[in-house]
Every structure is written in C-alpha cells, then in structure tokens.
Tab-separated table of C-alpha atoms in Angstrom:
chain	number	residue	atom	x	y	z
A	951	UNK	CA	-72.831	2.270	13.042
A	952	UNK	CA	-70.670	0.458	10.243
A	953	UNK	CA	-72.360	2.379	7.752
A	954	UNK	CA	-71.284	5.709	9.175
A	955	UNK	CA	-67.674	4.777	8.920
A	956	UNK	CA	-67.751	4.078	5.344
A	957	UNK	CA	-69.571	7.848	4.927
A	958	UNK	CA	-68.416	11.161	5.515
A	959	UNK	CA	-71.175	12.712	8.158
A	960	UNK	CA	-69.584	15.932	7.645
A	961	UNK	CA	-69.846	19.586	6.625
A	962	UNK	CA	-68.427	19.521	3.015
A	963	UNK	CA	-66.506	22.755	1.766
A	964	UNK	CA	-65.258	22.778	-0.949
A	965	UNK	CA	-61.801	25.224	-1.491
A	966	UNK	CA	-60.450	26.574	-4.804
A	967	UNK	CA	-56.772	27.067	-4.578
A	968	UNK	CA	-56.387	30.929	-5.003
A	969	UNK	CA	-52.573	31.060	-6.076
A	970	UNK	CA	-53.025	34.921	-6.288
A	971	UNK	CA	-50.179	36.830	-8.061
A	972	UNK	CA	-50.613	40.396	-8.845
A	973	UNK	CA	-50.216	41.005	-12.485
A	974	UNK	CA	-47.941	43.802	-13.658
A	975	UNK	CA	-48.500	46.808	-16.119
A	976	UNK	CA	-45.210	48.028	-15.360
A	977	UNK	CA	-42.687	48.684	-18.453
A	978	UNK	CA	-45.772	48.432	-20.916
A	979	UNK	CA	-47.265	45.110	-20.503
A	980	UNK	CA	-50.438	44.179	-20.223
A	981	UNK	CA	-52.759	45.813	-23.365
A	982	UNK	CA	-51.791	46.217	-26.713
A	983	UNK	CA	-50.059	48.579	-28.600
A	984	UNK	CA	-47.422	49.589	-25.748
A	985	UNK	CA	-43.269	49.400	-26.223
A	986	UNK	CA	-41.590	46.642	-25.032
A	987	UNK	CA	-39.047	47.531	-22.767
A	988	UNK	CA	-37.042	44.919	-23.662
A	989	UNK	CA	-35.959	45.091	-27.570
A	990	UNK	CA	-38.083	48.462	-27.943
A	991	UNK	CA	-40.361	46.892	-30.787
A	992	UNK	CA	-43.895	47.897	-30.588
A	993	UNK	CA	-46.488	45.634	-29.647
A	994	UNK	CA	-49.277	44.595	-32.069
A	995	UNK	CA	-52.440	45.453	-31.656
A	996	UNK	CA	-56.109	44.412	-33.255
A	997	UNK	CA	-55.102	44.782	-37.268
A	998	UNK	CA	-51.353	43.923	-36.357
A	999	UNK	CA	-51.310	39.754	-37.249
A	1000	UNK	CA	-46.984	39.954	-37.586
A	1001	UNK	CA	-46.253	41.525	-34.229
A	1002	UNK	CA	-45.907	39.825	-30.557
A	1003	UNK	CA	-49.303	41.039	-28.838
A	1004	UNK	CA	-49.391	40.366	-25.126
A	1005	UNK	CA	-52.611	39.105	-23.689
A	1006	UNK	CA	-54.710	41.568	-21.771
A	1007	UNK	CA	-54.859	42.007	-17.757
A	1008	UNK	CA	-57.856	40.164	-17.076
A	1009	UNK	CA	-59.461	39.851	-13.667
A	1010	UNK	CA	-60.911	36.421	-12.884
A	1011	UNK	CA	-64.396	36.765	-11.574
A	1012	UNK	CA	-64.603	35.224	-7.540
A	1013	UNK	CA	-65.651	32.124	-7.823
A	1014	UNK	CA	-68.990	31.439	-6.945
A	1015	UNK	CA	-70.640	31.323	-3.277
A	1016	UNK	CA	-67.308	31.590	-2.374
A	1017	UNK	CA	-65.477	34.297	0.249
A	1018	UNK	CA	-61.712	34.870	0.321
A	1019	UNK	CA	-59.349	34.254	2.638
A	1020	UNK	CA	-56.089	35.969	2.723
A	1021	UNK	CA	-52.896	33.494	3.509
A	1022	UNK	CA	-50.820	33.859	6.367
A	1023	UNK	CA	-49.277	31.820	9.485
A	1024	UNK	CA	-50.813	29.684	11.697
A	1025	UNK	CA	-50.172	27.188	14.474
A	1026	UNK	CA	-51.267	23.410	14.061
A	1027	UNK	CA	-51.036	20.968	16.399
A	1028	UNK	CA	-51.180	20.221	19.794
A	1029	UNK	CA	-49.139	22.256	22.818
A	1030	UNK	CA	-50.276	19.523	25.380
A	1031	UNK	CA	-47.200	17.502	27.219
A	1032	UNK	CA	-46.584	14.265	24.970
A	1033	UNK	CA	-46.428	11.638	27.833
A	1034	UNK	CA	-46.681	8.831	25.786
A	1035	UNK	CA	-43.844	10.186	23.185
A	1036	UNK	CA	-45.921	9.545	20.175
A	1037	UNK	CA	-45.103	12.520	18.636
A	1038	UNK	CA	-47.250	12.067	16.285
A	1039	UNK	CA	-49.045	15.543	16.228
A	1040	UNK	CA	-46.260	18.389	16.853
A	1041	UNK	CA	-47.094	21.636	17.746
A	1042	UNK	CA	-45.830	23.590	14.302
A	1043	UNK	CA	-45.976	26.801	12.515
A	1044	UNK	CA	-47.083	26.742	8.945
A	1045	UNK	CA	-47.643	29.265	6.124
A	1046	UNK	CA	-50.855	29.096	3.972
A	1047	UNK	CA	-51.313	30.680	1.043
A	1048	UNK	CA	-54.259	32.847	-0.224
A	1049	UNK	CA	-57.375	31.111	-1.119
A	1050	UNK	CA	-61.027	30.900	-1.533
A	1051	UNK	CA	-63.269	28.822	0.269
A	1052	UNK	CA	-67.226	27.773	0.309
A	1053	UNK	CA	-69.103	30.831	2.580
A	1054	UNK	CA	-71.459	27.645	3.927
A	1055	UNK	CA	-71.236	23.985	3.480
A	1056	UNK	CA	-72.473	22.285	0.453
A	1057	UNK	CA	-76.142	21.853	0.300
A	1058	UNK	CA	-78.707	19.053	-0.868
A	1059	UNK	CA	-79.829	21.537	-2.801
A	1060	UNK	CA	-76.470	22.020	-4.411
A	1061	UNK	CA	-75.894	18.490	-4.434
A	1062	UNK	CA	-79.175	17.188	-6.679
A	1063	UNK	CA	-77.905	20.476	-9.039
A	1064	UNK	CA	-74.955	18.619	-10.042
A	1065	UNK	CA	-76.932	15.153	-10.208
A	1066	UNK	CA	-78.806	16.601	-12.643
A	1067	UNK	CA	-76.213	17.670	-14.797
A	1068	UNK	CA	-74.247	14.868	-15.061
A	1069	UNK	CA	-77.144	13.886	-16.958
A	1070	UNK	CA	-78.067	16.499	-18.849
A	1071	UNK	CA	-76.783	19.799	-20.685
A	1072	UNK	CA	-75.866	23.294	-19.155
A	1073	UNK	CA	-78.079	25.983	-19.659
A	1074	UNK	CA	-75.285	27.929	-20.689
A	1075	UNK	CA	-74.534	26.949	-24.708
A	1076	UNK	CA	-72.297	28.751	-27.107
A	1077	UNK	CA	-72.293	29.656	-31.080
A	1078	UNK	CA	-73.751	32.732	-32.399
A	1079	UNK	CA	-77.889	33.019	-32.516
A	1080	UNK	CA	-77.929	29.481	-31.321
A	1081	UNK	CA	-81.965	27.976	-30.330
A	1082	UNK	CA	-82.297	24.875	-28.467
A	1083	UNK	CA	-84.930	23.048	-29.058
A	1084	UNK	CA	-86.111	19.440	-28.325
A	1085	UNK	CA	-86.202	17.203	-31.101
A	1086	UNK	CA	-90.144	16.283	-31.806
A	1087	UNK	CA	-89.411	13.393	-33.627
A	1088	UNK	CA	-86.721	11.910	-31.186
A	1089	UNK	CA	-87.462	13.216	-27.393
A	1090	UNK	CA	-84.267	13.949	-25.161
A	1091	UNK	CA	-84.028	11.532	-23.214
A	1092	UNK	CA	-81.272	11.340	-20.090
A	1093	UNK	CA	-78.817	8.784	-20.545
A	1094	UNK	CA	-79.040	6.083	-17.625
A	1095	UNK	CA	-75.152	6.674	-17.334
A	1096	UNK	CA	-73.691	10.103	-16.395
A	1097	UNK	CA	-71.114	12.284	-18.124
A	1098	UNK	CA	-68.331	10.234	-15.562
A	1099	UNK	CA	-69.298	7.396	-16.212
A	1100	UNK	CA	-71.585	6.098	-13.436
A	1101	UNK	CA	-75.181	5.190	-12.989
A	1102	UNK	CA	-77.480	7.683	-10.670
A	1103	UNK	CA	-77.154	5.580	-7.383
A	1104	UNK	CA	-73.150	6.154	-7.816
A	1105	UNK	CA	-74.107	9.691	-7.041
A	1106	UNK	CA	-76.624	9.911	-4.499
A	1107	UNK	CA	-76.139	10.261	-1.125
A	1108	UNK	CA	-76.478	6.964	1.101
A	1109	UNK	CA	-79.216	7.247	3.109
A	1110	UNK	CA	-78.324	4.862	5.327
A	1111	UNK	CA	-75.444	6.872	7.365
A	1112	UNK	CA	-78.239	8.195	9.487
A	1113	UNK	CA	-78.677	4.388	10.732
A	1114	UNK	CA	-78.549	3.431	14.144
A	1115	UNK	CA	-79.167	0.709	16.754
A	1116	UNK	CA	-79.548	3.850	19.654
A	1117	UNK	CA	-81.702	6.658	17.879
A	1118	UNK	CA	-84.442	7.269	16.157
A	1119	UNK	CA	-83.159	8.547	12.412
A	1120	UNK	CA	-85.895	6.611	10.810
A	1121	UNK	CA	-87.160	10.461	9.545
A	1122	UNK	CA	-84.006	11.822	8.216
A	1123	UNK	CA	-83.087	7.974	6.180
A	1124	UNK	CA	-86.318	8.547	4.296
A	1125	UNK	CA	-86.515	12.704	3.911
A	1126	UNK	CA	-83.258	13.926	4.613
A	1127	UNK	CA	-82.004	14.430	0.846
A	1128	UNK	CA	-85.240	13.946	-1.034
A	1129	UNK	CA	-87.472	16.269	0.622
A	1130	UNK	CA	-87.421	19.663	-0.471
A	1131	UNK	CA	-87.353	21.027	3.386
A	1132	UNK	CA	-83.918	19.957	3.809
A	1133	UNK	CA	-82.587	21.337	0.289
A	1134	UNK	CA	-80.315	24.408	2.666
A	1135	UNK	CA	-79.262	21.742	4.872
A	1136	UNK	CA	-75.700	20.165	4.248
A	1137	UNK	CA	-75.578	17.316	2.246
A	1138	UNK	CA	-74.338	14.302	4.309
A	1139	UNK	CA	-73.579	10.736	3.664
A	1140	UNK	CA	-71.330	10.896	0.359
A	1141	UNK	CA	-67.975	9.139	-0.068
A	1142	UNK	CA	-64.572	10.778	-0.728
A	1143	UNK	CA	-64.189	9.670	-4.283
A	1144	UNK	CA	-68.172	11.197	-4.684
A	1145	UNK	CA	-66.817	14.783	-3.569
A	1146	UNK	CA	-63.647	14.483	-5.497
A	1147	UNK	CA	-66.008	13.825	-8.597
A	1148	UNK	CA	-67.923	16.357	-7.485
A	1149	UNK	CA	-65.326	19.335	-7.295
A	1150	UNK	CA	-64.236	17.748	-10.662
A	1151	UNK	CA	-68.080	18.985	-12.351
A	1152	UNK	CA	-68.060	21.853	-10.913
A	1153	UNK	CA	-64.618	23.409	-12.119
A	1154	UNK	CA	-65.486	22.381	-15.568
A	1155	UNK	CA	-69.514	23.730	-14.978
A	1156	UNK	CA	-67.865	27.190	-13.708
A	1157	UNK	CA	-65.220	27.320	-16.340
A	1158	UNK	CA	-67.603	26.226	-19.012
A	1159	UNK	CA	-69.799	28.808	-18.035
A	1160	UNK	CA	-66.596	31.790	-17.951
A	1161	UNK	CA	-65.371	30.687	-21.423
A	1162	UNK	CA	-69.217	30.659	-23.061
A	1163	UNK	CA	-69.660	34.190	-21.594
A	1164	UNK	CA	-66.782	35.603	-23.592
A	1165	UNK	CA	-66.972	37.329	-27.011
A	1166	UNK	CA	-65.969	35.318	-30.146
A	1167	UNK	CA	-63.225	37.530	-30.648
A	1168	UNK	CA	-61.550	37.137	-27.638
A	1169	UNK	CA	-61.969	33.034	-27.466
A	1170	UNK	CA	-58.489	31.654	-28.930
A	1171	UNK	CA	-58.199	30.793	-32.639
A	1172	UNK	CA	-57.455	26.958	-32.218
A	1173	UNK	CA	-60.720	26.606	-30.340
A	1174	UNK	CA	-62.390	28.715	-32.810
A	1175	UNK	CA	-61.468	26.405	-35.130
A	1176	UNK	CA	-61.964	22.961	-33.594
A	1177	UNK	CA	-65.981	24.161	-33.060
A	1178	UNK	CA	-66.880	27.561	-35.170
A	1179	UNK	CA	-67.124	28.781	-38.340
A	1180	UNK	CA	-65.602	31.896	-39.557
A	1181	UNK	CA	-69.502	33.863	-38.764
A	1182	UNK	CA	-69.089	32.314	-35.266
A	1183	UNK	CA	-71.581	29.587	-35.641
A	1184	UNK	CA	-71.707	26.110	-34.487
A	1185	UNK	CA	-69.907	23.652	-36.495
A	1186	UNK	CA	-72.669	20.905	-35.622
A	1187	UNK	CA	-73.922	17.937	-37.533
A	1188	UNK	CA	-77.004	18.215	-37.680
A	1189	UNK	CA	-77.519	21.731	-36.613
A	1190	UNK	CA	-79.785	23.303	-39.119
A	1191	UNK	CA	-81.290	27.098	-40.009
A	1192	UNK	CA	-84.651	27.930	-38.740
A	1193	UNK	CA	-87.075	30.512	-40.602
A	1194	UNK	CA	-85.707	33.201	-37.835
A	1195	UNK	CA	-82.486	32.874	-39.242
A	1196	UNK	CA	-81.192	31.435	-36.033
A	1197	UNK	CA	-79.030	28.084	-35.627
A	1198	UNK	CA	-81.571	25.017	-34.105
A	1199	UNK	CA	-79.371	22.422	-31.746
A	1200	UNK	CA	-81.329	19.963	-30.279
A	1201	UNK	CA	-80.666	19.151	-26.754
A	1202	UNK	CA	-78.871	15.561	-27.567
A	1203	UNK	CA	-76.490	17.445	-29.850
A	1204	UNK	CA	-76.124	20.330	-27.763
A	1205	UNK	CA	-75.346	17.913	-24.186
A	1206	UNK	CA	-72.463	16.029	-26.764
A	1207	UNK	CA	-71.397	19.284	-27.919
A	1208	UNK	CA	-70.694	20.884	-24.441
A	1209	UNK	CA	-68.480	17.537	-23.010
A	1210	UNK	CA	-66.632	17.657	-26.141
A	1211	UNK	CA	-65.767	21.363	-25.517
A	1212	UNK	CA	-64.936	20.828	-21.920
A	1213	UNK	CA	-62.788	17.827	-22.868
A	1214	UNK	CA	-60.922	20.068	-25.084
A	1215	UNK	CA	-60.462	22.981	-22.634
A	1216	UNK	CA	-59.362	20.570	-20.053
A	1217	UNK	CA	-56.698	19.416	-22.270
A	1218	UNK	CA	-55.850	23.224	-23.489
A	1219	UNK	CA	-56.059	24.591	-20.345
A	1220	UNK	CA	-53.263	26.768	-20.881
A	1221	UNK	CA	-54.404	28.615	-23.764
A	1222	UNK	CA	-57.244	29.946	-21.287
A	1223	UNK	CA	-55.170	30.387	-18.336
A	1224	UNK	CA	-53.254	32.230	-20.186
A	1225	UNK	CA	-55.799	34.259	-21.036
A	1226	UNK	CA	-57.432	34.619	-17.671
A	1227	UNK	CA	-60.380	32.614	-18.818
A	1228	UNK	CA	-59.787	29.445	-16.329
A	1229	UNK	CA	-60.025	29.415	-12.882
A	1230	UNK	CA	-57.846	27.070	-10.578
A	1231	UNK	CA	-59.369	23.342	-9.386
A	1232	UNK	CA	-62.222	23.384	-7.112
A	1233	UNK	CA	-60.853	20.924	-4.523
A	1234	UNK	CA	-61.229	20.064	-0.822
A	1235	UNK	CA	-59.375	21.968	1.361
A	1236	UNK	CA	-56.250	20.427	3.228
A	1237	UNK	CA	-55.424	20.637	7.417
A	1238	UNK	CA	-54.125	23.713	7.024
A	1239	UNK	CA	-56.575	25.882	5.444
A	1240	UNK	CA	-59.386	24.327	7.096
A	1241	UNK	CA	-58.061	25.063	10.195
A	1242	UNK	CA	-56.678	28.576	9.705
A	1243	UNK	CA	-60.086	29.421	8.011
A	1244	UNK	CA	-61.707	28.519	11.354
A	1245	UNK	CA	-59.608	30.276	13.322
A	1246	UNK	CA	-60.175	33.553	11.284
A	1247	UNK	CA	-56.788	35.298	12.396
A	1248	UNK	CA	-56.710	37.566	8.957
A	1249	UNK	CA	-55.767	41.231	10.131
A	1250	UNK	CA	-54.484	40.142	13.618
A	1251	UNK	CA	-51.043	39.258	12.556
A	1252	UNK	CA	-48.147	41.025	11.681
A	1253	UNK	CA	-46.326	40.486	8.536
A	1254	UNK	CA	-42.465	39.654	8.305
C-alpha cells in the first residue's frame, strides 16, 4: 500500500485554459486594407511593406479530444455543521472561467504515444518539398535519453501501484500498461511531475503541429529567417537535393530540427499568439473546474 501513496491511481484529465475573448471587427480591424478609426490612415495590405497591417481574425482550432465548457458560478465546499471548528473547507461561491477539458481520461494508449515521441520525431515536418528518409549509411537510432532529459523508465508508468497485501492485482502489475487490451483504459500509476511533463509535450506536439500546417507566407518573418530560405526550404546542414527535385532530411536531422523549432516558438510565443497560431498550456485542471465540470450546471444558471 506504500507504493500507492507515492502514485496517482487516478483518472488523469488534462485541461487547457480557454481564456476566451471575442475578437472585434468593429471600426475596421481585423483584415487588411480597412481605415483605422483612429488617425484615419489606411491599413497596409499584401504589397504595402511601409504601412501598419493588423493581423488577421484567426480562429484557433479546438484543441484536440477535447469538449468545451462554458465558465460560470459554482458552489465548493461543504454545507455540513463544522462541529469541530476547523474551518478548513468553507462552503463558497466561486467564478470559473471558460475552458476546455479532456472528453475521457487519458489513455495507455495515449500515454505510450507520447513515450514514443520523446524519443523520436513528429510525423508532422516543415520546409517546402521536404522527403524524410533514413540514413542507409548511419541508421536512426533513438537516443537512450528523451527530448526532457530523462531515460525511458522516468516515463513509464509504475507498475507496482496495483500492489497489494489484500488482492489479487498480480494480472494488471504485469498487463495493465503493456498489453494492447488495456490501451482505452486510463493510464494509472504516474507521478505529478510525470503529468506535468506530460501536458508540457503535448502543448508543444499540438502547437508544433498548428504552426507546420500554416502556409509559408503567413509564418512570421523572424522565424522564416532563423530556419528557411527565401524559396521556403529548409536551412539544414546536411539536407541535400534528390533527383525528384525534392529536399532529403534524414530522420536524425529532422528529430534536431523540430526541438530546435519548438525551443524557439516557446521562447517567441508571442509572435504566434499574436497571430492566433498558439494555443494556451495544456495543464491539469484546478478544484474548481474539476468540480464544476462534474457537476455540468452550463445552461441552468442565470447570468448577472
């Protein structure tokens, strides 16, 4: 039983904080080539490199696997008689604000997805006609250290939560996360700081994957720059031109190249928020949300 203390043997779901604000086209914002309000000076538009252009409404894509849930008021705590004046858990209103949240709990399945690529590259790549291909000569080979640092037994689940001196769990210690029948079941036995790591892969995976689905135009200049060339290829070493006229990156190149791109979109995040190209940190939800989620009050309140 002391091993299931130092595990959580819970339903993880994970929450992305939906700070939703309703962008405005009012007074000419929004696209191109409208009148500012404000000074009356026209805004630029595609050929226009002089004139302030604002950045276009864009409408982040839900996240995925994920439902939303509209904010509102709800009661936490408890509303039994304190007889022991601990006060410790008041009966309160709170206010929560708009978010998504996981439609079921986080799978093996889903779990061993992100094992595998914190040891490996995305599927999703960018660069114009880019082919991956594995080098002949020098075989990819995963790294016995993931992308965060840690070696594969870091991010397994411990099978040993499902230990006890009063039940027979022998079956789930040895099949639960390895065999395949359990891959829709919810993963269990993984620390706090493994889910926190794990909400951390899979904003960049998402956002990775958002960003590389984007045109080459639209992607901002400085990170145009930092990995393109002016055609919209790769700026690789190593990268070389096949007979189909296509750009070859081998898989080693191409798993270096993608954690040096996230690295630099996490630390220019703003240039894609900005550009509704980023979506908000996966995280774990707090009291709050878990608990208004559950109670699924959305459309039986009223509204001050």
């Amino acid at each position: 039983m002391k091993n299931i203390a130092r595990f959580l043997k819970v339903s993880l779901l994970i929450l992305l904080a939906a700070s939703i604000t309703q962008s405005c086209s009012l007074f000419g914002g929004g696209k191109g080539g409208g009148v500012s309000s404000a000074t009356g000076m026209a805004y630029g538009d595609a050929n226009d490199t002089i004139s302030f252009k604002p950045y276009d409404i864009q409408n982040l894509p839900n996240p995925p696997g994920m439902v939303f849930v509209q904010g509102g008021r709800t009661v936490l705590g408890s509303f039994e008689q304190d007889l022991f004046g601990a006060r410790d858990n008041i009966e309160r209103t709170v206010t929560v604000n708009s978010f998504y949240m996981d439609e079921t709990e986080i799978t093996n399945e889903k779990w061993k997805e992100y094992v595998y690529y914190q040891f490996r590259p995305m599927p999703e790549q960018m660069g114009k006609d880019t082919e991956v291909k594995d080098d002949p000569n020098n075989p990819f080979v995963p790294s016995q250290t993931s992308h965060n640092g840690q070696e594969l037994a870091d991010l397994v689940p411990e099978d040993s939560v499902w230990a006890s001196d009063f039940s027979f769990n022998d079956v789930y210690s040895q099949n639960y996360y390895s065999n395949p029948g359990f891959n829709e079941y919810p993963v269990v036995g993984v620390t706090w700081r493994q889910v926190v790591d794990y909400t951390k892969w899979r904003t960049d995976a998402v956002n990775y994957g958002i960003i590389s689905s984007v045109a080459f135009d639209e992607l901002p200049d400085e990170f145009k720059l930092e990995f393109y060339n002016p055609d919209g290829s790769l700026q690789m070493l190593g990268a070389s031109a096949s007979t189909t006229g296509t750009q070859e990156v081998f898989l080693e190149e191409l798993d270096q190249l993608q954690q040096d791109m996230i690295a630099y979109i996490n630390q220019n995040k703003k240039m894609f928020i900005e550009r509704g190209l980023y979506l908000p940190e996966f995280r774990l939800p707090n009291e709050a949300e878990w608990e208004y989620a559950a109670k699924a009050t959305v459309g039986t309140q009223y509204l001050d």
